[in-house]
């Protein structure tokens, strides 16, 4: 039975890899698309930030400060934070509204306290940036004034810290004892625990959908399925062969998509000067094996559902109609569990798809439990067997030949 | 091969029971071509699908070389080469790769697959396109490839449903010549068709089927004699008229 299933799988793989469009969309596009997309986003963001920093801004000032040196101090602080030209003859609201590099500052005093209002156009990025810089300059002035006041009272501001906080990191990211490195790794692990299960779930299911419908309902429509059925091959082998083919293709496409995504994120962070984030995880050899098993289970589960529904449907249109709501539910599982951490209650590991997400999160976060993993493994394996059985049953019945062409 | 009293009904989308085949019986011997002649929707394809184990009859039995096709479908499939008009080869594999794939599914050795491929390519004159994918073939070439696929395991019984349907005159001739050659090789051949000239040229025995019922089952000569008709067409239209097929068409 397995030999025939492998022959069918091999034929399907050969068929799909002869198709240039499939090679492009399955292999080339994910590996190229994400790096290019994120790279461009990184470059544009970087160029935008640089343009904002290099731009020459105009600050219209309306001052009611009585001491001339007070305004000078304010203007000095503004000059320190950016490239600002000062127009000290009142607020020009029209200019601020129309010109993205113009902001206004109304400044006065209420007793000993400086009272400032920053005027800017919130829909313009540069105006918002300039307003933020003005606020920064005013807060710098505040710090200087506080320090000067404390010193005038004989108090060293440095001595005003009564609490000192140090970090000690535990868990999978802290194994070599370097706290800063462990924090960075922990941050990366958190990102992976959020993104990887979600993207794998979506990619594997979505990746199986098109191919799965084509190899079942599509073959019915084209009349190529009945050629298989009149040969000396068991219907279970046909069902299994198609499922194995789908599983391989969905794992391949999702792994390539993930590789592209990680390269893309790395490129984007490099352009934004955040490439010090370690692009590695420390889950150990056992962790990788468990992750592999989990991914295979997810691929088998998705392929099983899609093969079953595709075999039951009488046309590609009908199959798409049946599978789309299931895809929506899977999508909902992915989104609703995205921010959750692993190690949930036992019943989470008994729910298909959700148990796979938490299984992966556990592996990344180091909260793996044998009982939970076994529950996930048994539940999903049983479902896969059930799907193969039901698909074979459909292939054995006359239902498999029912075709509706539009 | 004996078809004994088979019946088959379906329930359509409006939950109405349709009797597609009603108590059909006939037999075909080695070295003979049996033709099922009838209009579209008469029950020809359903009958052939029952013989080929794709459908189960509600009642009756099909015996192939002494084996009941419902009780031992795998053994019967090994003896049958089945081709229907709705079977279409498609995809990116070449014709040769398709033949190898179906040879493997029929558990033939690599040597046997090569030998059969060589033989079928020669008999069906496929040398020019056997290494091309079906997407690049004409309908006649595709039909030849489909025939070769259905016969890769060298079956004793050949069942072709509308084998010349949609083919031009040249491609039709290749198919009919091929069937004659198969007859010469003592194969048991059953074809269905709605083209009377094909039936008259090829068949030793003819079954006229209307509304799922086999109304005639004899040699062409005997049928013509019985109805005192010059051509099968006259008999066909007489039945079509009396059974209300023309009025409903």
XYZ file of C-alpha atoms in Angstrom:
655
model
C 0.000 0.000 0.000
C 2.754 2.460 0.971
C 4.696 1.655 -2.212
C 1.721 2.600 -4.376
C 1.121 5.719 -2.258
C 4.759 6.735 -2.807
C 4.411 6.151 -6.576
C 1.359 8.445 -6.621
C 3.140 11.024 -4.482
C 6.197 10.903 -6.752
C 4.068 11.398 -9.843
C 2.300 14.394 -8.287
C 5.598 15.952 -7.216
C 7.129 15.443 -10.646
C 4.045 16.956 -12.220
C 4.039 20.037 -10.002
C 7.787 20.709 -10.323
C 7.507 20.692 -14.108
C 5.221 23.686 -13.838
C 7.279 26.879 -14.085
C 4.574 28.986 -12.436
C 4.515 26.642 -9.436
C 8.299 26.726 -9.108
C 8.185 30.508 -9.206
C 5.306 30.907 -6.746
C 6.361 28.093 -4.397
C 10.140 28.354 -4.278
C 11.416 31.561 -5.779
C 8.752 34.012 -4.697
C 8.777 33.331 -0.909
C 12.566 33.386 -0.677
C 12.812 36.565 -2.756
C 9.550 38.327 -1.923
C 9.937 38.747 1.844
C 13.591 39.888 1.794
C 12.809 42.328 -1.016
C 9.619 43.547 0.669
C 11.107 43.985 4.141
C 14.367 45.289 2.675
C 12.479 47.977 0.768
C 10.433 48.819 3.884
C 13.693 49.087 5.879
C 15.368 51.241 3.231
C 12.352 53.529 2.895
C 12.011 53.871 6.678
C 15.736 54.567 7.024
C 15.687 57.140 4.206
C 12.625 58.737 5.750
C 14.253 58.970 9.175
C 17.416 60.438 7.657
C 15.404 62.953 5.646
C 13.565 64.044 8.778
C 16.808 64.400 10.733
C 18.559 66.337 7.955
C 15.669 68.671 7.125
C 15.846 72.376 8.047
C 12.982 73.373 10.279
C 11.551 76.764 11.188
C 10.289 77.475 14.693
C 7.924 80.419 14.995
C 8.209 81.653 18.565
C 5.772 83.766 20.517
C 7.410 84.552 23.847
C 6.069 86.316 26.909
C 9.262 85.616 28.886
C 10.392 88.766 30.681
C 14.106 87.889 30.973
C 15.918 87.846 27.573
C 18.403 85.161 28.746
C 15.501 82.773 29.453
C 14.457 82.803 25.793
C 18.114 82.447 24.781
C 18.350 79.291 26.924
C 15.244 77.860 25.216
C 16.605 78.667 21.744
C 20.025 77.147 22.623
C 18.347 73.891 23.676
C 16.337 73.836 20.434
C 19.529 74.291 18.384
C 21.101 71.337 20.227
C 18.413 68.846 19.158
C 18.222 69.642 15.439
C 18.545 71.900 12.478
C 16.138 74.643 13.533
C 15.884 78.230 12.256
C 14.196 80.631 14.688
C 11.623 83.287 13.752
C 10.937 85.206 16.917
C 8.100 87.465 15.851
C 4.987 85.494 16.678
C 3.160 82.387 15.449
C 2.445 82.043 11.722
C -0.340 79.446 11.824
C -0.845 79.434 8.054
C 2.827 78.649 7.475
C 2.703 75.869 10.092
C -0.391 74.395 8.477
C 0.961 74.465 4.928
C 4.669 73.872 5.486
C 5.656 70.485 6.913
C 8.965 71.807 8.277
C 7.409 74.601 10.325
C 6.339 74.436 13.977
C 5.302 77.025 16.519
C 6.221 77.550 20.165
C 4.296 79.752 22.556
C 6.328 80.142 25.720
C 5.779 82.073 28.898
C 6.093 81.659 32.626
C 3.645 80.975 35.416
C 5.626 81.904 38.517
C 8.850 79.929 38.305
C 7.446 77.404 35.847
C 7.958 77.640 32.092
C 4.660 77.067 30.302
C 5.055 76.047 26.658
C 2.642 75.145 23.862
C 3.986 73.378 20.782
C 2.002 74.095 17.626
C 2.299 71.656 14.725
C 0.357 69.946 11.958
C -0.278 66.382 13.189
C -0.983 64.977 9.730
C 2.492 65.986 8.509
C 5.265 63.645 9.473
C 8.055 66.251 9.531
C 5.957 68.700 11.518
C 5.224 65.927 14.068
C 8.937 65.059 14.162
C 9.903 68.729 14.713
C 7.305 69.066 17.502
C 8.750 65.992 19.177
C 12.253 67.503 18.961
C 11.009 70.792 20.478
C 9.477 68.805 23.363
C 12.804 66.983 23.758
C 14.662 70.337 23.902
C 12.235 71.644 26.526
C 12.633 68.496 28.648
C 16.426 68.883 28.394
C 16.002 72.455 29.647
C 13.835 71.126 32.479
C 16.548 68.632 33.491
C 19.198 71.349 33.463
C 17.050 73.668 35.575
C 16.275 70.873 38.072
C 19.984 70.013 38.363
C 20.922 73.671 38.802
C 18.234 74.129 41.466
C 19.349 71.028 43.378
C 23.007 72.064 43.209
C 22.081 75.563 44.436
C 20.541 73.815 47.460
C 23.678 71.744 47.953
C 22.211 68.463 46.705
C 23.988 66.297 44.133
C 21.278 65.043 41.728
C 23.217 61.782 41.307
C 22.643 61.061 44.976
C 18.880 61.174 44.597
C 18.614 57.583 43.323
C 17.356 55.450 46.208
C 16.561 52.309 44.199
C 18.970 50.379 42.007
C 17.532 47.641 39.759
C 19.608 44.837 38.219
C 18.321 42.102 35.864
C 18.982 38.396 36.169
C 17.584 36.349 33.274
C 16.637 32.684 33.581
C 15.304 30.191 31.020
C 16.519 28.905 27.684
C 18.014 32.219 26.596
C 20.194 32.628 29.720
C 22.357 29.548 29.510
C 25.718 31.304 29.019
C 25.088 33.816 31.821
C 25.410 36.997 29.749
C 22.396 39.060 30.830
C 22.295 41.506 27.910
C 22.713 38.711 25.380
C 20.067 36.655 27.188
C 17.631 39.587 27.126
C 18.162 40.049 23.400
C 17.762 36.318 22.793
C 14.660 36.255 24.967
C 13.196 39.081 22.923
C 13.938 37.181 19.699
C 12.458 33.982 21.154
C 9.292 35.895 22.073
C 9.038 37.161 18.499
C 9.501 33.614 17.174
C 6.953 32.172 19.607
C 4.423 34.697 18.352
C 5.213 34.636 14.638
C 6.372 31.109 13.781
C 3.320 29.093 14.960
C 0.980 31.637 13.387
C 2.743 31.821 10.047
C 3.316 28.049 9.866
C -0.365 27.432 10.569
C -1.473 29.870 7.899
C 1.142 28.937 5.286
C 0.717 25.188 5.691
C -3.059 25.323 5.504
C -3.213 27.924 2.743
C -0.362 26.174 0.878
C -2.291 22.891 0.910
C -5.569 24.427 -0.165
C -4.908 25.208 -3.827
C -2.876 22.074 -4.515
C -5.229 19.870 -2.481
C -8.334 21.039 -4.288
C -6.572 20.644 -7.629
C -5.401 17.099 -6.944
C -8.856 15.937 -5.773
C -11.850 17.925 -7.057
C -9.721 19.329 -9.920
C -8.811 15.813 -11.076
C -12.476 14.848 -10.929
C -13.393 17.789 -13.124
C -10.622 17.038 -15.601
C -11.598 13.358 -15.676
C -8.095 12.222 -14.743
C -9.152 10.712 -11.392
C -11.181 7.893 -12.929
C -8.073 6.768 -14.842
C -6.442 6.125 -11.474
C -9.470 4.327 -10.075
C -9.626 1.628 -12.738
C -6.064 0.534 -12.058
C -4.834 -2.126 -9.663
C -4.135 0.275 -6.850
C -6.036 0.397 -3.583
C -8.153 3.463 -2.890
C -6.372 3.887 0.463
C -3.071 4.150 -1.428
C -4.549 6.840 -3.657
C -5.803 8.809 -0.624
C -2.500 8.376 1.216
C -0.397 9.247 -1.850
C -2.274 12.472 -2.386
C -2.030 13.367 1.293
C 1.729 12.718 1.404
C 2.208 14.864 -1.689
C 0.217 17.685 -0.144
C 2.064 17.364 3.136
C 5.473 17.608 1.460
C 4.453 20.576 -0.634
C 2.901 22.454 2.275
C 5.944 21.865 4.506
C 8.259 22.946 1.694
C 6.322 26.127 0.950
C 5.951 27.064 4.605
C 9.641 26.477 5.391
C 10.644 28.568 2.368
C 8.193 31.273 3.403
C 9.616 31.282 6.930
C 13.195 31.445 5.657
C 12.200 34.376 3.468
C 10.419 36.032 6.382
C 13.402 35.708 8.759
C 15.832 36.994 6.093
C 13.410 39.853 5.400
C 13.126 40.780 9.087
C 16.912 40.637 9.461
C 17.361 42.919 6.451
C 14.798 45.389 7.733
C 16.385 45.486 11.181
C 19.867 45.882 9.645
C 18.708 48.924 7.705
C 17.150 50.340 10.853
C 20.351 49.742 12.846
C 18.877 46.979 15.028
C 20.819 44.047 13.645
C 22.352 43.316 17.055
C 19.322 41.111 17.723
C 20.604 37.497 17.690
C 19.006 35.566 14.850
C 19.357 32.225 16.537
C 17.353 30.198 19.005
C 18.622 27.791 21.629
C 16.100 24.993 21.754
C 18.636 22.179 21.463
C 18.644 19.139 19.190
C 15.616 17.629 20.969
C 13.729 20.891 20.465
C 14.380 20.805 16.716
C 13.211 17.172 16.521
C 10.011 18.019 18.430
C 9.475 21.078 16.241
C 9.901 18.919 13.138
C 7.358 16.378 14.442
C 4.918 19.186 15.236
C 5.285 20.753 11.780
C 4.763 17.361 10.092
C 1.645 16.775 12.210
C 0.288 20.172 11.234
C 0.982 19.475 7.561
C -0.639 16.028 7.752
C -3.678 17.401 9.561
C -4.165 20.202 7.018
C -3.564 17.873 4.066
C -5.951 15.309 5.563
C -8.843 17.760 5.921
C -8.288 19.235 2.474
C -7.941 15.858 0.735
C -11.113 14.638 2.450
C -13.171 17.692 1.518
C -11.710 17.880 -1.992
C -12.627 14.220 -2.556
C -16.135 14.775 -1.280
C -16.767 17.877 -3.400
C -18.123 17.526 -6.910
C -16.210 20.458 -8.346
C -13.351 22.827 -7.591
C -15.900 25.540 -6.881
C -17.741 23.356 -4.389
C -14.491 22.289 -2.686
C -13.375 25.920 -2.368
C -16.749 26.757 -0.853
C -16.380 24.003 1.771
C -12.745 24.664 2.637
C -12.837 28.465 2.897
C -14.883 28.544 6.161
C -12.498 25.985 7.680
C -9.569 28.173 6.644
C -11.265 31.125 8.355
C -11.576 29.102 11.569
C -7.917 28.081 11.358
C -7.023 31.738 10.764
C -9.040 32.675 13.835
C -7.187 30.044 15.908
C -3.906 31.568 14.725
C -4.863 35.145 15.496
C -6.497 34.423 18.855
C -3.505 32.461 20.141
C -0.826 34.722 18.667
C -0.100 36.663 21.853
C -0.724 33.768 24.253
C 2.172 32.052 25.945
C 2.614 28.276 25.976
C 1.832 25.818 28.795
C -1.899 26.123 28.871
C -4.398 23.812 30.533
C -4.600 20.200 29.396
C -7.707 20.660 27.249
C -5.876 23.140 24.989
C -3.646 20.233 23.926
C -6.680 18.139 23.015
C -7.995 20.708 20.514
C -6.601 20.210 16.974
C -4.637 23.109 15.461
C -4.692 25.007 18.787
C -2.641 22.209 20.388
C -0.060 22.522 17.611
C 0.286 26.264 18.175
C 0.799 25.781 21.919
C 3.082 22.811 21.283
C 5.366 25.041 19.198
C 5.207 27.884 21.705
C 6.222 25.446 24.467
C 9.231 24.325 22.441
C 10.391 27.910 21.830
C 9.747 29.142 25.362
C 11.258 26.083 27.074
C 7.946 25.205 28.761
C 7.702 21.818 27.039
C 5.811 19.044 28.881
C 5.853 15.400 27.797
C 2.196 14.888 28.782
C 1.011 17.890 26.757
C 3.144 16.960 23.759
C 1.906 13.367 23.824
C -1.704 14.555 24.043
C -1.144 16.787 21.022
C 0.610 13.986 19.144
C -2.078 11.366 19.867
C -5.034 13.666 19.109
C -3.614 14.857 15.794
C -2.324 11.438 14.711
C -5.758 9.933 15.414
C -7.381 12.647 13.319
C -4.931 12.063 10.456
C -5.730 8.326 10.508
C -9.445 9.164 10.556
C -9.065 11.507 7.577
C -7.141 8.881 5.574
C -9.800 6.305 6.444
C -12.690 8.583 5.459
C -10.953 9.695 2.246
C -10.291 6.059 1.311
C -13.960 5.341 2.061
C -15.005 8.101 -0.321
C -12.584 6.786 -2.952
C -14.128 3.349 -2.465
C -17.632 4.684 -2.890
C -19.286 5.970 -6.024
C -19.295 9.482 -4.537
C -15.773 10.007 -5.784
C -17.043 9.921 -9.368
C -19.769 12.509 -8.848
C -18.810 15.526 -10.874
C -20.527 18.839 -11.379
C -19.112 21.039 -14.072
C -20.204 24.625 -14.302
C -17.527 -11.895 -20.142
C -21.120 -12.087 -18.944
C -23.349 -9.237 -17.874
C -26.252 -10.804 -15.967
C -29.381 -8.800 -15.388
C -27.739 -5.656 -13.986
C -29.771 -2.680 -12.811
C -28.625 0.662 -11.458
C -30.515 3.715 -10.257
C -29.402 7.111 -9.004
C -31.067 9.811 -6.962
C -30.698 13.178 -8.625
C -30.359 16.573 -6.920
C -34.130 16.919 -6.789
C -34.234 13.620 -4.850
C -35.871 11.934 -7.825
C -34.915 8.318 -8.516
C -33.510 7.800 -12.001
C -33.307 4.249 -13.333
C -30.191 4.433 -15.471
C -29.879 0.714 -16.289
C -32.715 -1.815 -16.141
C -32.043 -5.565 -16.190
C -29.335 -5.455 -18.827
C -27.814 -8.787 -19.866
C -25.369 -9.667 -22.620
C -22.129 -11.533 -23.121
C -19.008 -11.072 -25.150
C -16.451 -13.696 -26.055
C -12.751 -13.596 -26.747
C -12.009 -12.268 -30.253
C -15.364 -10.453 -30.450
C -16.399 -6.825 -30.375
C -19.675 -6.096 -28.634
C -21.195 -2.684 -29.295
C -23.641 -0.830 -27.077
C -25.491 1.570 -29.325
C -27.798 4.187 -27.911
C -28.508 7.884 -27.658
C -26.947 10.121 -25.006
C -28.275 9.290 -21.535
C -29.435 5.798 -22.558
C -27.294 4.044 -19.898
C -24.258 3.045 -21.991
C -21.635 4.688 -19.768
C -23.298 3.462 -16.553
C -23.300 -0.104 -17.889
C -19.617 0.106 -18.842
C -18.710 1.686 -15.494
C -20.422 -1.184 -13.696
C -18.421 -3.674 -15.751
C -15.211 -1.751 -14.996
C -15.927 -1.858 -11.191
C -16.322 1.920 -10.920
C -19.999 1.552 -10.007
C -21.819 -1.138 -8.068
C -25.040 -2.486 -9.574
C -28.203 -2.440 -7.457
C -28.818 -5.978 -8.658
C -27.310 -8.456 -11.078
C -23.688 -9.459 -11.617
C -20.798 -9.126 -14.046
C -18.587 -12.154 -14.532
C -15.187 -11.664 -16.150
C -13.177 -14.812 -16.872
C -15.219 -16.583 -14.205
C -14.719 -13.880 -11.555
C -17.522 -11.763 -10.098
C -16.353 -8.167 -10.495
C -18.028 -7.043 -7.251
C -16.541 -9.820 -5.164
C -13.028 -9.671 -6.615
C -12.679 -6.171 -8.063
C -8.863 -6.022 -7.891
C -8.446 -9.260 -9.852
C -11.014 -8.117 -12.389
C -9.332 -4.702 -12.767
C -6.116 -6.525 -13.659
C -7.974 -8.105 -16.595
C -9.724 -4.963 -17.796
C -8.542 -1.995 -19.800
C -11.097 0.765 -19.420
C -11.372 4.053 -21.250
C -14.233 6.510 -21.019
C -14.812 9.701 -22.899
C -14.670 11.713 -19.666
C -11.199 10.379 -18.822
C -8.677 12.968 -19.807
C -4.940 12.808 -19.347
C -3.559 16.147 -18.296
C -0.520 17.519 -16.534
C 3.156 18.103 -17.108
C 4.399 14.522 -17.364
C 5.308 13.228 -20.798
C 3.328 10.444 -22.426
C 6.151 8.004 -21.696
C 6.170 9.025 -18.029
C 2.406 8.532 -17.846
C 2.759 5.016 -19.253
C 5.513 4.255 -16.735
C 3.392 5.627 -13.871
C 0.361 3.514 -14.768
C 2.599 0.519 -15.418
C 3.986 0.886 -11.890
C 0.480 1.179 -10.444
C -0.376 -2.060 -12.237
C 2.694 -3.611 -10.612
C 4.530 -4.313 -13.859
C 8.304 -4.724 -13.845
C 10.402 -1.968 -15.414
C 11.292 -4.326 -18.288
C 7.639 -5.141 -18.895
C 6.723 -1.433 -18.827
C 9.392 -0.679 -21.412
C 8.309 -3.573 -23.603
C 4.623 -2.604 -23.452
C 5.436 1.070 -24.039
C 7.465 0.203 -27.130
C 4.676 -2.017 -28.442
C 1.855 0.494 -27.837
C 3.857 3.415 -29.225
C 4.391 1.429 -32.413
C 0.805 0.159 -32.701
C -0.759 3.552 -32.065
C 1.854 5.476 -34.056
C 2.821 7.652 -31.092
C 6.583 7.937 -31.632
C 6.422 11.606 -32.623
C 4.721 12.776 -29.435
C 5.331 10.170 -26.739
C 7.921 12.428 -25.079
C 5.637 15.460 -25.016
C 3.229 16.385 -22.228
C -0.532 15.986 -22.888
C -0.947 19.766 -22.658
C 0.873 20.023 -25.971
C -1.094 17.297 -27.769
C -4.076 17.420 -30.102
C -7.294 15.644 -29.061
C -6.483 12.710 -31.344
C -2.999 12.355 -29.831
C -4.469 12.567 -26.337
C -6.961 9.830 -27.186
C -4.157 7.594 -28.437
C -2.249 8.232 -25.213
C -5.372 7.456 -23.142
C -5.809 4.192 -25.037
C -2.173 3.296 -24.434
C -2.535 4.072 -20.704
C -5.640 1.909 -20.406
C -3.867 -1.004 -22.077
C -0.399 -0.728 -20.512
C -1.031 -3.880 -18.404
C -2.062 -5.908 -21.470
C -5.632 -6.715 -20.332
C -7.753 -9.486 -21.818
C -10.908 -7.378 -21.765
C -11.040 -3.952 -23.400
C -13.902 -1.606 -22.546
C -13.995 1.641 -24.484
C -16.764 4.164 -23.910
C -17.293 6.336 -27.001
C -13.706 5.803 -28.208
C -14.104 7.945 -31.325
C -16.059 10.716 -29.657
C -14.700 14.145 -30.566
C -12.038 12.773 -32.880
C -11.475 13.811 -36.466
C -11.787 11.267 -39.253
C -8.077 10.355 -39.244
C -7.856 9.870 -35.488
C -11.109 7.854 -35.581
C -9.605 5.533 -38.165
C -6.531 4.924 -36.007
C -8.794 3.956 -33.096
C -11.052 1.665 -35.148
C -8.035 0.008 -36.824
C -6.495 -0.482 -33.413
C -9.659 -2.164 -32.113
C -9.680 -4.489 -35.122
C -6.076 -5.406 -34.323
C -7.036 -6.083 -30.706
C -9.870 -8.319 -31.942
C -7.357 -10.173 -34.088
C -5.285 -10.676 -30.931
C -8.332 -12.449 -29.393
C -9.160 -9.699 -26.891
C -12.713 -9.394 -25.560
C -13.857 -5.938 -26.589
C -16.892 -3.922 -25.527
C -17.466 -0.470 -26.902
C -20.253 2.021 -26.580
C -21.081 4.503 -29.253
C -23.861 6.637 -30.627
C -22.248 6.654 -34.075
C -24.027 3.973 -36.111
C -21.365 3.675 -38.828
C -18.761 2.838 -36.154
C -21.049 0.183 -34.692
C -21.800 -1.353 -38.090
C -18.145 -1.435 -39.143
C -16.707 -2.843 -35.939
C -19.164 -4.916 -33.981
C -19.896 -8.626 -34.133
C -22.747 -8.285 -31.661
C -24.840 -5.223 -31.022
C -26.950 -4.135 -28.086
C -29.433 -1.351 -28.693
C -30.047 0.512 -25.466
C -32.802 3.042 -24.814
C -33.858 4.496 -21.452
C -31.615 1.986 -19.655
C -33.201 -1.036 -21.368
C -31.443 -3.327 -23.809
C -34.060 -3.617 -26.550
C -31.943 -5.635 -28.991
C -29.018 -7.964 -28.325
C -27.891 -9.913 -31.368
C -25.647 -9.875 -34.414
C -26.184 -6.944 -36.783
C -27.319 -9.369 -39.473
C -29.984 -10.909 -37.237
C -31.231 -7.526 -36.037
C -31.587 -6.288 -39.614
C -33.338 -9.515 -40.626
C -35.705 -9.358 -37.654
C -36.770 -5.811 -38.509
C -36.563 -6.257 -42.258
C -34.357 -3.184 -42.377
C -31.496 -2.258 -44.673
C -29.512 -0.324 -42.113
C -29.170 -0.234 -38.348
C -30.113 3.458 -38.497
C -33.680 2.465 -39.493
C -33.979 0.094 -36.540
C -32.469 2.672 -34.212
C -34.903 5.424 -35.190
C -37.860 3.050 -35.099
C -37.049 2.254 -31.466
C -36.298 5.882 -30.679
C -39.688 6.830 -32.027
C -41.625 4.066 -30.293
C -39.912 4.729 -26.920
C -40.506 8.469 -27.032
C -36.801 9.310 -27.219
C -37.167 11.548 -30.284
C -40.093 13.470 -28.780
C -38.131 14.063 -25.575
C -34.889 15.026 -27.336
